[in-house]
Short mmCIF file of C-alpha atoms in Angstrom, two decimals:
data_model
loop_
_atom_site.label_atom_id
_atom_site.label_comp_id
_atom_site.label_asym_id
_atom_site.label_seq_id
_atom_site.Cartn_x
_atom_site.Cartn_y
_atom_site.Cartn_z
CA UNK A 648 -79.16 39.36 6.73
CA UNK A 649 -78.52 36.24 4.71
CA UNK A 650 -75.31 35.80 2.66
CA UNK A 651 -74.94 32.93 0.28
CA UNK A 652 -71.37 31.54 -0.16
CA UNK A 653 -69.95 29.20 -2.69
CA UNK A 654 -68.19 26.49 -0.66
CA UNK A 655 -64.48 26.46 -1.39
CA UNK A 656 -64.74 29.47 -3.75
CA UNK A 657 -65.61 32.37 -1.59
CA UNK A 658 -62.70 34.78 -1.40
CA UNK A 659 -61.91 35.28 2.28
CA UNK A 660 -60.79 38.89 1.84
CA UNK A 661 -64.10 39.78 0.26
CA UNK A 662 -66.05 37.96 2.99
CA UNK A 663 -63.88 39.70 5.64
CA UNK A 664 -64.73 43.14 4.20
CA UNK A 665 -68.42 42.32 4.28
CA UNK A 666 -68.29 40.96 7.86
CA UNK A 667 -66.20 44.06 8.97
CA UNK A 668 -68.84 46.37 7.40
CA UNK A 669 -71.85 44.54 8.86
CA UNK A 670 -70.18 43.76 12.23
CA UNK A 671 -73.01 41.44 13.33
CA UNK A 672 -73.97 40.74 16.92
CA UNK A 673 -74.65 37.15 16.01
CA UNK A 674 -73.17 35.10 13.13
CA UNK A 675 -74.61 31.82 12.03
CA UNK A 676 -72.42 29.44 9.89
CA UNK A 677 -73.43 26.40 7.92
CA UNK A 678 -71.14 23.91 9.73
CA UNK A 679 -71.85 20.51 11.17
CA UNK A 680 -71.03 19.79 14.88
CA UNK A 681 -67.80 18.01 13.84
CA UNK A 682 -66.70 20.82 11.50
CA UNK A 683 -67.42 23.43 14.21
CA UNK A 684 -65.37 21.44 16.76
CA UNK A 685 -62.40 20.70 14.51
CA UNK A 686 -62.35 23.89 12.45
CA UNK A 687 -60.00 22.27 9.98
CA UNK A 688 -60.33 23.72 6.48
CA UNK A 689 -58.52 20.67 5.08
CA UNK A 690 -61.30 18.37 6.20
CA UNK A 691 -64.19 20.53 5.04
CA UNK A 692 -65.13 22.06 1.71
CA UNK A 693 -66.74 24.91 3.66
CA UNK A 694 -63.45 26.73 4.34
CA UNK A 695 -65.24 30.13 4.19
CA UNK A 696 -67.45 29.08 7.11
CA UNK A 697 -64.33 28.11 9.14
CA UNK A 698 -62.77 31.46 8.24
CA UNK A 699 -65.99 33.24 9.39
CA UNK A 700 -65.78 31.47 12.80
CA UNK A 701 -62.25 32.71 13.25
CA UNK A 702 -63.30 36.23 12.24
CA UNK A 703 -66.21 36.14 14.72
CA UNK A 704 -64.01 34.96 17.53
CA UNK A 705 -61.44 37.59 16.85
CA UNK A 706 -64.16 40.33 16.83
CA UNK A 707 -66.06 39.08 19.93
CA UNK A 708 -69.09 38.22 17.85
CA UNK A 709 -71.29 35.32 19.02
CA UNK A 710 -71.00 32.56 16.50
CA UNK A 711 -73.14 29.49 16.13
CA UNK A 712 -73.25 26.54 13.77
CA UNK A 713 -76.52 25.35 12.40
CA UNK A 714 -76.00 22.30 10.14
CA UNK A 715 -76.17 18.62 10.99
CA UNK A 716 -73.92 15.67 10.14
CA UNK A 717 -76.42 13.91 7.95
CA UNK A 718 -76.56 15.39 4.40
CA UNK A 719 -79.11 14.97 1.69
CA UNK A 720 -77.60 12.34 -0.54
CA UNK A 721 -79.74 9.32 -1.42
CA UNK A 722 -79.25 6.11 0.50
CA UNK A 723 -76.02 4.44 -0.61
CA UNK A 724 -74.65 7.50 -2.44
CA UNK A 725 -71.30 8.65 -1.09
CA UNK A 726 -70.45 11.60 -3.48
CA UNK A 727 -67.47 9.60 -4.80
CA UNK A 728 -69.33 7.95 -7.65
CA UNK A 729 -67.85 8.69 -11.05
CA UNK A 730 -71.16 10.08 -12.37
CA UNK A 731 -71.50 12.44 -9.33
CA UNK A 732 -67.88 13.57 -9.72
CA UNK A 733 -68.46 14.11 -13.42
CA UNK A 734 -71.48 16.29 -12.85
CA UNK A 735 -69.71 18.17 -10.07
CA UNK A 736 -66.72 18.94 -12.38
CA UNK A 737 -69.12 20.07 -15.12
CA UNK A 738 -70.86 22.36 -12.63
CA UNK A 739 -67.39 23.71 -11.48
CA UNK A 740 -66.50 24.63 -15.04
CA UNK A 741 -69.69 26.64 -15.45
CA UNK A 742 -69.47 28.25 -11.99
CA UNK A 743 -66.01 29.68 -12.83
CA UNK A 744 -67.83 32.13 -15.13
CA UNK A 745 -69.50 33.81 -12.19
CA UNK A 746 -68.44 35.43 -8.92
CA UNK A 747 -69.77 34.11 -5.65
CA UNK A 748 -71.67 37.38 -5.36
CA UNK A 749 -73.45 36.86 -8.73
CA UNK A 750 -74.43 33.35 -7.72
CA UNK A 751 -76.52 34.80 -4.83
CA UNK A 752 -78.93 35.93 -7.52
CA UNK A 753 -81.30 32.98 -8.06
CA UNK A 754 -82.14 33.86 -11.63
CA UNK A 755 -78.65 32.80 -12.70
CA UNK A 756 -79.43 29.30 -11.37
CA UNK A 757 -82.55 29.14 -13.59
CA UNK A 758 -80.54 29.45 -16.85
CA UNK A 759 -78.86 26.68 -18.84
CA UNK A 760 -76.49 25.05 -18.29
CA UNK A 761 -76.62 25.55 -14.52
CA UNK A 762 -80.24 24.53 -14.20
CA UNK A 763 -79.66 21.46 -16.29
CA UNK A 764 -76.69 20.26 -14.32
CA UNK A 765 -78.41 21.08 -11.03
CA UNK A 766 -81.48 19.07 -12.07
CA UNK A 767 -79.36 16.07 -13.06
CA UNK A 768 -77.60 16.07 -9.73
CA UNK A 769 -80.86 16.39 -7.83
CA UNK A 770 -82.53 13.64 -9.87
CA UNK A 771 -79.71 11.12 -9.55
CA UNK A 772 -78.14 11.83 -6.20
CA UNK A 773 -80.32 14.02 -3.86
CA UNK A 774 -83.00 12.62 -1.59
CA UNK A 775 -85.59 15.46 -1.53
CA UNK A 776 -87.06 14.31 1.76
CA UNK A 777 -83.59 14.36 3.40
CA UNK A 778 -82.88 17.74 1.88
CA UNK A 779 -86.19 19.16 3.38
CA UNK A 780 -85.39 17.56 6.72
CA UNK A 781 -81.92 19.04 6.71
CA UNK A 782 -83.09 22.51 5.91
CA UNK A 783 -85.83 22.34 8.55
CA UNK A 784 -83.19 21.25 11.08
CA UNK A 785 -80.99 24.17 10.10
CA UNK A 786 -83.85 26.61 10.47
CA UNK A 787 -84.82 25.22 13.81
CA UNK A 788 -81.22 25.46 15.02
CA UNK A 789 -81.04 29.12 14.00
CA UNK A 790 -84.36 29.89 15.60
CA UNK A 791 -83.32 28.26 18.91
CA UNK A 792 -80.20 30.44 19.20
CA UNK A 793 -81.09 33.79 17.63
CA UNK A 794 -81.77 36.70 19.95
CA UNK A 795 -84.11 39.52 19.11
CA UNK A 796 -81.46 42.18 19.81
CA UNK A 797 -78.81 43.29 17.40
CA UNK A 798 -77.80 42.40 13.90
CA UNK A 799 -77.87 38.76 12.83
CA UNK A 800 -76.00 37.47 9.75
CA UNK A 801 -76.54 33.96 8.40
CA UNK A 802 -73.80 32.50 6.13
CA UNK A 803 -75.09 29.58 4.09
CA UNK A 804 -74.39 27.90 0.82
CA UNK A 805 -76.23 29.67 -2.05
CA UNK A 806 -78.31 26.55 -2.61
CA UNK A 807 -80.15 27.16 0.63
CA UNK A 808 -80.92 30.85 -0.01
CA UNK A 809 -84.47 30.30 -1.50
CA UNK A 810 -85.43 28.14 1.49
CA UNK A 811 -84.23 30.71 4.09
CA UNK A 812 -85.63 33.69 2.19
CA UNK A 813 -89.08 32.05 2.34
CA UNK A 814 -88.93 30.73 5.84
CA UNK A 815 -87.28 33.52 7.87
CA UNK A 816 -89.61 36.39 8.31
CA UNK A 817 -87.95 39.76 7.57
CA UNK A 818 -84.81 38.05 6.16
CA UNK A 819 -82.80 40.31 3.82
CA UNK A 820 -80.59 38.72 1.23
CA UNK A 821 -77.40 40.68 1.18
CA UNK A 822 -76.75 40.75 -2.59
CA UNK A 823 -80.24 41.56 -3.93
#
């Protein structure tokens, strides 16, 4: 089961209800090694992932991280550039019109203005090769740790849903 989250905007109470209902045997979270070690929501925009780690540990669920330190920004891009921040703020304004659950439906991302903003961000700031390498790394990390027994839940940012849906055989998106 794959659940897409919206980093920094996924209500913890809603996520908790879903995790309680699913009660997975294994939970995979999109965290880097450093984020998984520190588990400090003030140092990560992925506070919902940190919350999920705590939930898993409190419920004796095996929890694993699957992301890497290196992101997918182009060489020399930090994410602090005024143009990047401007597009991110523009995206945030649009995203406020949707719930995190709605944003698990990929057709929403294909409509203006979301698709237009997303394309500008990708064109100016994202290194497609790094993005592919990152997603392949994430998939490899999951495959190394997943067991064939029990229920497996993968929590990832909604932007990675299409990749995982295509590449994980038998994967079931939770909100479809």
